[in-house]
Coordinates of C-alpha atoms and ligand atoms in Angstrom, one line a residue:
L1 CA 16.6 -4.5 11.8
E2 CA 13.2 -5.9 11.2
I3 CA 10.0 -5.2 9.3
K4 CA 7.2 -6.9 11.2
N5 CA 4.5 -6.7 8.6
Y6 CA 4.3 -6.1 4.9
L7 CA 0.9 -4.9 3.5
L8 CA 0.2 -4.6 -0.2
V9 CA -2.5 -2.2 -1.2
A10 CA -4.1 -3.3 -4.4
G11 CA -7.2 -2.8 -6.6
K12 CA -8.5 -1.4 -9.9
G13 CA -6.9 1.7 -11.4
G14 CA -7.9 5.0 -9.9
I15 CA -9.9 3.4 -7.1
G16 CA -8.0 5.3 -4.3
K17 CA -5.1 2.9 -3.4
T18 CA -2.5 5.7 -3.1
T19 CA -4.8 8.1 -1.2
L20 CA -5.9 5.4 1.3
S21 CA -2.4 4.0 1.7
L22 CA -1.1 7.4 2.7
L23 CA -4.1 8.3 4.9
L24 CA -3.8 5.0 6.7
A25 CA 0.0 5.4 7.1
L26 CA -0.5 8.9 8.6
R27 CA -3.1 7.5 11.0
W28 CA -0.9 4.7 12.2
L29 CA 2.0 7.1 12.7
E30 CA -0.3 9.2 14.9
K31 CA -0.8 6.2 17.0
G32 CA 2.9 5.7 17.5
K33 CA 3.5 2.9 14.9
R34 CA 6.7 2.9 12.9
V35 CA 5.5 3.0 9.3
G36 CA 7.1 3.0 5.9
I37 CA 5.6 3.3 2.4
L38 CA 7.0 1.9 -0.8
D39 CA 5.6 3.3 -4.0
A40 CA 5.5 0.2 -6.3
N41 CA 4.0 2.2 -9.1
L42 CA 7.0 2.7 -11.4
S43 CA 5.1 4.2 -14.3
S44 CA 3.2 6.9 -12.3
P45 CA 5.2 7.2 -9.1
D46 CA 3.1 9.9 -7.6
I47 CA 3.6 9.4 -3.8
P48 CA 6.2 12.3 -3.7
L49 CA 3.6 14.5 -5.4
Y50 CA 0.9 13.6 -2.9
L51 CA 3.4 14.4 -0.1
G52 CA 4.8 17.6 -1.7
I53 CA 8.4 16.2 -2.0
P54 CA 10.1 17.7 -5.1
P55 CA 11.9 15.3 -7.4
L56 CA 15.5 15.1 -6.4
G57 CA 17.1 13.9 -9.7
V58 CA 18.9 10.7 -10.8
E59 CA 22.3 11.6 -9.2
T60 CA 20.7 10.9 -5.8
L61 CA 20.0 7.2 -6.8
K62 CA 22.9 5.3 -5.2
E63 CA 23.6 1.8 -4.2
D64 CA 22.6 2.3 -0.6
I65 CA 19.4 4.2 -0.7
E66 CA 17.7 5.4 2.5
P67 CA 14.1 6.2 2.5
L68 CA 13.1 9.8 2.9
E69 CA 11.3 10.8 6.1
V70 CA 8.2 13.0 6.0
Q71 CA 6.5 13.7 9.3
G72 CA 8.0 10.4 10.6
L73 CA 6.8 8.4 7.6
K74 CA 9.6 6.6 5.7
V75 CA 9.0 7.0 2.0
L76 CA 10.5 5.5 -1.1
S77 CA 9.4 6.1 -4.6
L78 CA 11.0 6.1 -8.0
G79 CA 9.4 9.6 -8.3
L80 CA 12.1 10.9 -5.9
F81 CA 14.8 10.1 -8.4
L82 CA 13.3 11.5 -11.5
E83 CA 14.3 14.9 -13.0
R84 CA 10.7 16.1 -13.3
R85 CA 7.3 15.1 -12.1
W86 CA 6.4 14.1 -15.6
T87 CA 9.6 12.3 -16.7
P88 CA 8.3 9.2 -18.5
V89 CA 9.4 5.8 -17.3
S90 CA 8.8 3.0 -19.7
W91 CA 11.0 0.2 -18.6
R92 CA 10.7 -3.4 -19.7
G93 CA 10.0 -6.1 -17.1
P94 CA 13.6 -7.1 -16.1
I95 CA 14.5 -3.5 -15.2
R96 CA 11.3 -3.1 -13.2
H97 CA 12.1 -6.3 -11.5
R98 CA 15.6 -5.2 -10.5
V99 CA 14.5 -1.8 -9.3
L100 CA 11.8 -3.2 -7.0
Q101 CA 14.1 -5.9 -5.7
H102 CA 16.6 -3.2 -4.7
F103 CA 13.8 -1.1 -3.1
V104 CA 12.7 -4.0 -1.0
N105 CA 15.9 -5.7 -0.1
K106 CA 18.7 -3.2 -0.3
V107 CA 17.1 -0.1 1.2
Q108 CA 17.8 0.8 4.9
W109 CA 14.2 0.7 6.0
G110 CA 15.2 0.2 9.7
D111 CA 12.8 -1.3 12.2
L112 CA 9.2 -1.0 11.1
D113 CA 5.9 -2.2 12.5
L114 CA 4.6 -2.0 8.9
L115 CA 5.8 -1.5 5.4
L116 CA 2.9 -0.4 3.2
I117 CA 3.3 -1.2 -0.5
D118 CA 1.2 0.9 -2.8
M119 CA 0.6 -1.2 -5.9
P120 CA 0.1 0.0 -9.5
P121 CA -3.1 -0.9 -11.3
G122 CA -3.5 -4.1 -13.2
I123 CA -1.4 -7.3 -12.8
G124 CA 2.1 -6.7 -14.2
E125 CA 5.8 -7.1 -13.6
E126 CA 5.5 -5.2 -10.3
H127 CA 2.9 -7.7 -9.0
L128 CA 4.9 -10.7 -10.1
T129 CA 8.1 -9.4 -8.6
L130 CA 6.6 -8.4 -5.2
G131 CA 4.7 -11.7 -5.1
E132 CA 7.9 -13.6 -5.5
L133 CA 10.0 -11.4 -3.2
L134 CA 7.4 -11.4 -0.4
K135 CA 6.1 -14.9 -0.8
G136 CA 4.3 -16.1 2.3
K137 CA 5.3 -13.0 4.3
A138 CA 3.1 -10.2 3.0
Q139 CA -0.6 -9.7 3.3
V140 CA -2.9 -7.6 1.0
L141 CA -5.6 -5.0 1.5
F142 CA -7.9 -4.6 -1.4
V143 CA -9.6 -1.3 -2.4
S144 CA -12.8 -1.5 -4.3
D145 CA -16.2 0.0 -4.9
S146 CA -19.3 -1.9 -5.8
S147 CA -18.9 -1.6 -9.6
R148 CA -18.6 -5.0 -11.2
G149 CA -15.3 -4.1 -12.8
A150 CA -13.7 -3.2 -9.4
V151 CA -15.1 -6.3 -7.8
F152 CA -13.8 -8.6 -10.5
E153 CA -10.4 -6.9 -10.3
V154 CA -10.3 -7.7 -6.6
K155 CA -11.2 -11.3 -7.3
R156 CA -8.5 -11.5 -10.0
L157 CA -5.9 -10.0 -7.7
N158 CA -6.8 -12.2 -4.8
A159 CA -6.5 -15.4 -7.0
F160 CA -3.2 -14.1 -8.2
F161 CA -1.7 -13.3 -4.8
R162 CA -2.9 -16.5 -3.3
Q163 CA -0.4 -18.3 -5.6
F164 CA 2.3 -16.6 -3.6
G165 CA 0.8 -17.3 -0.2
I166 CA -0.1 -13.6 0.2
K167 CA -3.4 -13.6 2.1
P168 CA -6.0 -10.9 2.1
I169 CA -6.8 -9.0 5.3
G170 CA -10.0 -7.8 3.6
V171 CA -11.5 -5.1 1.4
V172 CA -12.2 -1.5 1.9
L173 CA -14.9 0.2 -0.1
N174 CA -13.9 3.6 -1.2
K175 CA -16.2 6.5 -2.0
E176 CA -19.1 4.4 -0.8
S177 CA -21.3 3.6 2.1
W178 CA -21.1 0.2 3.9
H179 CA -22.8 -2.6 2.0
R180 CA -21.6 -5.8 0.5
P181 CA -21.0 -5.7 -3.2
R182 CA -22.5 -8.7 -5.1
G183 CA -20.2 -11.6 -5.4
L184 CA -17.5 -10.3 -3.0
K185 CA -16.9 -12.8 -0.3
L186 CA -13.8 -11.3 1.3
K187 CA -14.0 -9.6 4.8
L188 CA -15.3 -6.0 4.6
L189 CA -13.0 -3.8 6.8
G190 CA -14.6 -0.5 6.1
A191 CA -16.3 2.0 3.8
I192 CA -14.8 5.4 3.2
P193 CA -17.2 8.0 2.0
F194 CA -16.7 10.3 -0.9
E195 CA -15.0 13.4 0.5
P196 CA -15.1 16.5 -1.6
E197 CA -12.3 18.1 0.5
L198 CA -10.1 15.3 -0.8
L199 CA -10.6 16.5 -4.4
L200 CA -9.6 20.0 -3.3
A201 CA -6.5 18.6 -1.5
S202 CA -5.5 16.7 -4.7
K203 CA -5.2 20.0 -6.6
E204 CA -2.2 21.0 -4.5
E205 CA 1.1 19.2 -4.3
G206 CA 1.4 17.9 -0.7
G207 CA -2.3 18.7 -0.1
L208 CA -2.9 15.3 1.5
L209 CA -0.6 16.1 4.4
Y210 CA -2.8 19.0 5.5
F211 CA -6.1 17.4 4.7
E212 CA -8.5 16.7 7.6
G213 CA -11.8 15.7 6.1
G214 CA -15.3 15.8 7.7
K215 CA -16.3 14.0 10.8
T216 CA -17.9 11.0 9.1
F217 CA -14.8 10.6 6.9
R218 CA -12.4 10.8 9.9
T219 CA -14.4 8.3 11.9
S220 CA -14.5 5.8 9.1
L221 CA -10.8 6.2 8.5
K222 CA -10.0 5.6 12.2
R223 CA -12.2 2.5 12.3
L224 CA -10.6 1.2 9.1
A225 CA -7.1 1.8 10.5
N226 CA -7.9 0.0 13.7
R227 CA -9.5 -3.0 11.9
C228 CA -6.6 -3.3 9.5
F229 CA -4.0 -3.3 12.2
R230 CA -5.9 -5.9 14.2
M231 CA -6.2 -8.1 11.1
L232 CA -2.6 -7.7 10.2
N233 CA -1.4 -8.9 13.6
R234 CA -3.9 -11.6 14.0
E235 CA -3.0 -13.4 10.8
S236 CA 0.7 -13.5 11.3
G237 CA 2.7 -13.5 8.1
Y238 CA 4.4 -16.7 9.2
P239 CA 1.5 -18.9 10.5
L240 CA 2.7 -21.8 12.6
T241 CA 1.7 -25.1 11.2
L242 CA -0.3 -27.4 13.3
K243 CA 2.7 -29.6 13.7
A244 CA 4.9 -26.7 14.9
R245 CA 2.2 -25.7 17.4
I246 CA 2.0 -29.2 18.9
L247 CA 5.8 -29.3 19.1
L248 CA 5.9 -26.0 20.9
K249 CA 3.2 -27.1 23.4
G250 CA 5.3 -30.1 24.0
G251 CA 2.4 -32.4 22.9
Ligands
ATP301 N1 -12.9 8.8 -0.6 C1 -12.6 9.7 -1.6 N2 -13.4 10.8 -1.8 C2 -13.1 11.7 -2.8 N3 -12.0 11.5 -3.6 C3 -11.2 10.5 -3.5 C4 -11.4 9.5 -2.5 N4 -10.5 8.6 -2.6 C5 -9.7 8.9 -3.6 N5 -10.1 10.1 -4.2 C6 -9.5 10.8 -5.3 O1 -9.5 9.9 -6.4 C7 -8.4 10.1 -7.2 C8 -7.7 8.8 -7.5 O2 -7.1 8.4 -6.2 P1 -5.7 7.6 -6.1 O3 -4.7 8.3 -6.9 O4 -5.5 7.3 -4.7 O5 -6.1 6.2 -6.9 P2 -5.2 5.0 -7.2 O6 -6.0 3.7 -7.0 O7 -3.9 5.1 -6.4 O8 -4.9 5.2 -8.7 P3 -3.8 4.4 -9.7 O9 -4.4 3.1 -10.0 O10 -3.6 5.3 -10.9 O11 -2.5 4.3 -8.8 C9 -7.6 11.2 -6.6 O12 -7.8 12.4 -7.2 C10 -8.1 11.2 -5.1 O13 -8.0 12.4 -4.5
MG302 MG1 -1.9 5.0 -7.1

């Protein structure tokens, strides 16, 4: 059993991390990739809501958890195990740490080309835990817009993840057209326009599964999905050192 790539999706609160994670995941599934998504947002674990999966209750939370499968997408979220959509979760750091550790290491994800990890906003216990757990083997996609606050949040997160050897594959601008925000030096992978249909879809549980979007939106999403996948596999999570490369070549 193997997970080939881990991709964190991070950025400022409300910028579109969950929406883009899910739309990218669905796009990659369409192209025949084996994809899983882990909802690392333990305070507002809304992925089940976006996918229309009802909360199943705490009794379903066992030692050996298997991710749920929705249209071929493997999904795991704390939201699956709550009594209600609005059950409040206000755990302290150590519990968040243990739950995420379990979700990453003890869950039967199976063989995956990619495990997407939808991060909560800010830099908290979830970031520390995943940084440590996936040290040197995950990469990160940042979601931003050109507001100064969103750009600084990306810079902050990038500096943070670098400490764990988690490298950026680049930035996607959400709800914007393609241009480089001031002071953002990371690679731009795409610009996803504002899509009014997406707001309509978000009014229904599971609305995202049936959402198509206009032509410009679909084209930009496809391009983004392709670019991300290329970047992921170009920058391998375990880069060979120069020494190892020379040894392999027999030099
Ligand atoms: N390109 C877009 N066009 C229109 N609406 C969008 C777009 N992207 C996201 N949204 C809407 O913005 C809202 C916030 O999106 P989302 O929940 O994905 O953000 P988030 O970054 O995951 O938030 P949080 O930090 O709380 O986890 C949702 O209602 C979503 O439908
Ligand atoms: Mg979110």
